[in-house]
Tab-separated table of C-alpha atoms in Angstrom:
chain	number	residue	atom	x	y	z
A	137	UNK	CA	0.000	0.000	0.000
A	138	UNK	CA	1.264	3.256	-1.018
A	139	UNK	CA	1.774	5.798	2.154
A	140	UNK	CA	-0.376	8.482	2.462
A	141	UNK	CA	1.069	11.765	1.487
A	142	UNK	CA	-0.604	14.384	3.528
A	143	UNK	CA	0.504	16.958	1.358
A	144	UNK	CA	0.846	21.266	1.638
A	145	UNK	CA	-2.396	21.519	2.884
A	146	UNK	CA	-1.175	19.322	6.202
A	147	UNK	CA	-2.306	21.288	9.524
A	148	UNK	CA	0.363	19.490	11.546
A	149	UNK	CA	2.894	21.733	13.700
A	150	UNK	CA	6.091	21.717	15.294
A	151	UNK	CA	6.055	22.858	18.501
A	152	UNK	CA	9.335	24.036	20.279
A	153	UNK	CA	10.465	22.462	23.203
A	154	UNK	CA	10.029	24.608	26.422
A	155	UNK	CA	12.840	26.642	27.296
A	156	UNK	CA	14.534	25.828	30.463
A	157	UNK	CA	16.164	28.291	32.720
A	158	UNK	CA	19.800	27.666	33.760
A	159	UNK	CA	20.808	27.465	37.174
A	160	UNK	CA	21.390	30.493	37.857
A	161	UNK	CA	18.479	31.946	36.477
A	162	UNK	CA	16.695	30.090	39.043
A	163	UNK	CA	18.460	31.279	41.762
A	164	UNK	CA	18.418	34.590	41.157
A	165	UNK	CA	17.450	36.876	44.276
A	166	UNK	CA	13.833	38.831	43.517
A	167	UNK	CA	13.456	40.718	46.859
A	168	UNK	CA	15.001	40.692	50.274
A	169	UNK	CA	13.417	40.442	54.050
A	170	UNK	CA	15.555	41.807	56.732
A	171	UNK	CA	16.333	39.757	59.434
A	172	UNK	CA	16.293	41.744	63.006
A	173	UNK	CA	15.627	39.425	65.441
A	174	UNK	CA	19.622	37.673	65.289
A	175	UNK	CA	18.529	34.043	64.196
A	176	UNK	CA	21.826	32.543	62.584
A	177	UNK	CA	22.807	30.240	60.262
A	178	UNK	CA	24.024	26.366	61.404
A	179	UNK	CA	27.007	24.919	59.133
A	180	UNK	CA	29.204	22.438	59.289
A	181	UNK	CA	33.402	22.984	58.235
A	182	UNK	CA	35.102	19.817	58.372
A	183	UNK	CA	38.667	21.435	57.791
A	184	UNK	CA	37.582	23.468	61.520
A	185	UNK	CA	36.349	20.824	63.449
A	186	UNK	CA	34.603	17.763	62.106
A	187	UNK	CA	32.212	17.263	65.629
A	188	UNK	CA	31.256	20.973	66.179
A	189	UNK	CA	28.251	23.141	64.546
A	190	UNK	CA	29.605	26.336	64.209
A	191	UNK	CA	26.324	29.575	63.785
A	192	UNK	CA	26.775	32.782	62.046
A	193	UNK	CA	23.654	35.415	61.843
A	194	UNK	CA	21.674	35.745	58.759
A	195	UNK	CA	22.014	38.857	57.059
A	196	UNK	CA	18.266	38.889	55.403
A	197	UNK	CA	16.080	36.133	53.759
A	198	UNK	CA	15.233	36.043	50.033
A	199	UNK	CA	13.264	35.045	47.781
A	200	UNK	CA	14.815	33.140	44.354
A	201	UNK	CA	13.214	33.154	40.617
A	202	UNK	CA	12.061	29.260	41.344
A	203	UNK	CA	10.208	29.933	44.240
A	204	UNK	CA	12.367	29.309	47.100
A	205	UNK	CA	12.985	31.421	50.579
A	206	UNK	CA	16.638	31.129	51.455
A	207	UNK	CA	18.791	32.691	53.926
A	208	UNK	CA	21.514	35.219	52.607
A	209	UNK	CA	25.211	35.616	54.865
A	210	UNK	CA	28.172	37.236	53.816
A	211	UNK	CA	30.912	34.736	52.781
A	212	UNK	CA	34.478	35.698	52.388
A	213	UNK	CA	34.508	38.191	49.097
A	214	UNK	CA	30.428	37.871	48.574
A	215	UNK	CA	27.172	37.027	49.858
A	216	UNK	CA	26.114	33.009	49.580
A	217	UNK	CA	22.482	31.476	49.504
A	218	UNK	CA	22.554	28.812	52.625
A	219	UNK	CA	21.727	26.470	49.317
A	220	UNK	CA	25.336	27.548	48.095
A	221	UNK	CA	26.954	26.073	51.401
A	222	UNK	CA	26.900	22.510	50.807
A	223	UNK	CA	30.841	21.241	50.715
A	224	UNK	CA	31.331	20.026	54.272
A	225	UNK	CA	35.266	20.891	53.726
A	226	UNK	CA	34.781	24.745	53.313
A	227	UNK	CA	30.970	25.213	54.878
A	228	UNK	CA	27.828	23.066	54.525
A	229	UNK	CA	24.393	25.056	55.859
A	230	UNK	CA	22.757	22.637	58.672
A	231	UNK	CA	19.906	24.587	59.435
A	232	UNK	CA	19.024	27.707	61.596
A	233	UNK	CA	19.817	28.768	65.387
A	234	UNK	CA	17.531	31.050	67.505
A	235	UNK	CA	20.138	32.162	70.238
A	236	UNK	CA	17.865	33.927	72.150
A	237	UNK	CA	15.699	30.236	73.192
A	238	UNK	CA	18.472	28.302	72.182
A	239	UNK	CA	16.424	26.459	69.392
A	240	UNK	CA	17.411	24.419	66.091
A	241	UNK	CA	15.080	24.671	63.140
A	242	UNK	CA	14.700	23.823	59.579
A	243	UNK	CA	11.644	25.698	57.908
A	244	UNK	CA	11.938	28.939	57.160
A	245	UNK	CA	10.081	31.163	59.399
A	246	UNK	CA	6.790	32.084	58.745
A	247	UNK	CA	6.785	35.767	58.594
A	248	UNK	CA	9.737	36.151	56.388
A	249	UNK	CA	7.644	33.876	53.493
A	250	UNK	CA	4.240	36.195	54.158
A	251	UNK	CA	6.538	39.626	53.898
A	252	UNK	CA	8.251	38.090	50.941
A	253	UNK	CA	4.825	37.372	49.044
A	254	UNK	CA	3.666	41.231	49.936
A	255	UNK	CA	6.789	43.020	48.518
A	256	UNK	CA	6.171	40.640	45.638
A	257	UNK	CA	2.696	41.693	45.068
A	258	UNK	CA	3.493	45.571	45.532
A	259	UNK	CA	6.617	45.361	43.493
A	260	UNK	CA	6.752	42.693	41.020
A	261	UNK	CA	10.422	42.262	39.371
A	262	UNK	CA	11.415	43.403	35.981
A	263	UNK	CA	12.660	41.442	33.192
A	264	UNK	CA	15.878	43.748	32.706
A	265	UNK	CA	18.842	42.584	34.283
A	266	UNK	CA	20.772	45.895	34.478
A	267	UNK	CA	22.363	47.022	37.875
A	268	UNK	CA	19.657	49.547	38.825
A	269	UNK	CA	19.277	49.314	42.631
A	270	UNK	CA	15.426	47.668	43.158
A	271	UNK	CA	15.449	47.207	47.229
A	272	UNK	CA	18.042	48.694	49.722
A	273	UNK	CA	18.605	47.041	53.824
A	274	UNK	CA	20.640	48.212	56.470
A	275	UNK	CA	22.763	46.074	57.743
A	276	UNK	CA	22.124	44.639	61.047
A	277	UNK	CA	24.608	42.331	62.231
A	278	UNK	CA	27.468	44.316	61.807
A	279	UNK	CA	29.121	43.576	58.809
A	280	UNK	CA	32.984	44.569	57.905
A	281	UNK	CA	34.448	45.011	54.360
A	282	UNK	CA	38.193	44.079	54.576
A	283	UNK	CA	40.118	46.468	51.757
A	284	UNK	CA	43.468	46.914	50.745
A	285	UNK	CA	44.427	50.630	50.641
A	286	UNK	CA	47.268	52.623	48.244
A	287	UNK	CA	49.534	51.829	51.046
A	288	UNK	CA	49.187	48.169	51.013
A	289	UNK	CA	48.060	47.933	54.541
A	290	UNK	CA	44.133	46.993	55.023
A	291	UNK	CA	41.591	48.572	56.649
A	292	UNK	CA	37.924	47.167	57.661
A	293	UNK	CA	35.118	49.711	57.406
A	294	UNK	CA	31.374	49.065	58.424
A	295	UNK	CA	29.007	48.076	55.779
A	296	UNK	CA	26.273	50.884	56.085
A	297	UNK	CA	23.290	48.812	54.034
A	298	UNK	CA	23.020	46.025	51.153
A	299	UNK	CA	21.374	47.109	48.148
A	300	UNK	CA	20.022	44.203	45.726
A	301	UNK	CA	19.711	45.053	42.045
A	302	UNK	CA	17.852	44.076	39.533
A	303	UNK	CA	20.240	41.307	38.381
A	304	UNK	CA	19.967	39.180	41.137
A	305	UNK	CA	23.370	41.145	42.524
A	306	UNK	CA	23.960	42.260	45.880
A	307	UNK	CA	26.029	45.262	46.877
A	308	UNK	CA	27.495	46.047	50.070
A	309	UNK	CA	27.331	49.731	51.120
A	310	UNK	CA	30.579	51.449	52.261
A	311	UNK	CA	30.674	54.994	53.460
A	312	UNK	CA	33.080	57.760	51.552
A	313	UNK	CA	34.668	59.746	54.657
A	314	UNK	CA	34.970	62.399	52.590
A	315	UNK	CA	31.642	62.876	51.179
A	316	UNK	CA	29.893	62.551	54.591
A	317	UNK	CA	27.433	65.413	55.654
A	318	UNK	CA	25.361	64.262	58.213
A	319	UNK	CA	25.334	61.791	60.897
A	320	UNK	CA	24.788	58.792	61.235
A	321	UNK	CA	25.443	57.188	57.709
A	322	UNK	CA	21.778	55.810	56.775
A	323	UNK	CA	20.962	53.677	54.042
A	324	UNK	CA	20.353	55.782	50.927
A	325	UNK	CA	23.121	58.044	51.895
A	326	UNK	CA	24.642	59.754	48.966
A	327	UNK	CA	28.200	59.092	50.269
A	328	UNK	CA	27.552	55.941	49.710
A	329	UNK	CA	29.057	53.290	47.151
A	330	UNK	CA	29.769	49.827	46.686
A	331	UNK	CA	32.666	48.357	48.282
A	332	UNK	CA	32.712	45.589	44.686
A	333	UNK	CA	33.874	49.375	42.915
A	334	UNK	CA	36.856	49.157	44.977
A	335	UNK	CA	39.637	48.203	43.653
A	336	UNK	CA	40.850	46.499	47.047
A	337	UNK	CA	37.991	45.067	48.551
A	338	UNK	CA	38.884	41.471	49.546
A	339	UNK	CA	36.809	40.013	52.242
A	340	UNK	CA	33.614	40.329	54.672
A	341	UNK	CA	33.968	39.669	58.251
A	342	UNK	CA	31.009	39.702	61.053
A	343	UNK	CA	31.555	41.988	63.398
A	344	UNK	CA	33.003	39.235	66.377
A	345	UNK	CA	35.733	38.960	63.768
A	346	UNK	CA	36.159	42.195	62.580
A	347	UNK	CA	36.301	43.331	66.413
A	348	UNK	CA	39.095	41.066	67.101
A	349	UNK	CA	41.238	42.503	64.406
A	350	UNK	CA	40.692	45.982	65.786
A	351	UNK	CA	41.693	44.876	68.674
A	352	UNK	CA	45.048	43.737	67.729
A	353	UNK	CA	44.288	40.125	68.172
A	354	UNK	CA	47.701	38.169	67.197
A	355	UNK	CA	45.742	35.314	65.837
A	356	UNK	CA	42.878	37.271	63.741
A	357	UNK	CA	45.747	39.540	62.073
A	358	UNK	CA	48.509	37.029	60.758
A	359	UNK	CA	44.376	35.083	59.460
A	360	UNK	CA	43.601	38.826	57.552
A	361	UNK	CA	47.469	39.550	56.296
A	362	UNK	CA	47.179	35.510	55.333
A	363	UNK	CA	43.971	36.044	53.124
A	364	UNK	CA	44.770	39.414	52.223
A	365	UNK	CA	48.217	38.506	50.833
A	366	UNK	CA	48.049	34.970	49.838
């Protein structure tokens, strides 16, 4: 039997295959919740101790393109999604700490997801990915930017506020001395800038850390000149 030929006038269609979004499209931060009541992150670092928990306090919690509510912390030169900590050796997230009752979790809590979904609703995100500033935090926890200045010798100044933009990127906020008018420094500030547009910005520290170093801590400054000049 001859096949059937069904000809130009055939109504049949190709349909492309839906698109998928890489990575990290996916994980690209929307909008941001501030975190002021000091819960912390849990994670484990095997090359520290491979028996100990060790906590350090959430900057803010997020909301990713898929969906998902994550907690944000600086990390060394930027800031990680607890779903980016997951090599035992260098930091694996295990969770959440509420140091105030002493209490391990795992969700997310409640209020963070509801004030997530309301920003959302109020302020949908664009579909540009330039580096225009869409939400700006202060910082809470005391956050320290670690820079190398002209003279080779580092300094730490305070991280004022966080902005996110509308790439998914988040900026740390750094105070110009010599553009400041008014006291205190508040987020918005125009003597504000990044401390990425510095050309020696190397590290974040909490402030614990950064306190230490100020404080002429043998051990925390031969850590900083180690990172700082590797």
């Amino acid at each position: 039997m001859t096949p059937r030929n069904p000809g130009p006038s055939s109504t049949a269609k190709i349909l492309p295959f839906p698109a998928q979004r890489s990575k990290t499209e996916q994980r690209k931060i929307l909008r941001l919740s501030p975190e002021y009541d000091g819960q912390c992150l849990l994670y484990k670092h095997q090359a520290l101790s491979s028996e100990k928990l060790y906590a350090i306090r959430i900057l803010c919690w997020a909301r990713l393109a898929d969906g998902r509510t994550v907690a944000l912390v600086p990390w060394l030169g930027g800031v990680s999604r607890c779903i980016d900590l997951d090599n035992p050796q260098t930091g694996q997230a295990s969770g959440y700490y509420d140091p105030k009752t002493e209490r391990c979790y795992s969700a997310v809590p409640n209020h963070h997801i509801t004030a997530l979904d309301t920003v959302l609703e109020n302020a949908p995100p664009s579909r540009t990915t330039n580096s225009q500033a869409v939400q700006e935090i202060p910082d809470m926890i005391g956050s320290h930017a670690a820079i190398l200045n002209d003279e080779q010798e580092y300094v730490l100044e305070s991280v004022v506020s966080w902005q996110l933009c509308d790439n998914g990127e988040m900026k740390a906020m750094l105070a110009d001395p010599k553009k400041i008018t008014q006291l205190p420094v508040l987020a918005g500030d125009p003597c504000l800038y990044a401390a990425q547009d510095n050309s020696g910005f190397r590290y974040y520290f909490q402030y614990h850390i950064a306190n230490q170093i100020k404080n002429g801590g043998a051990m925390s400054t031969r850590a900083l000149n180690k990172l700082l000049h590797p």
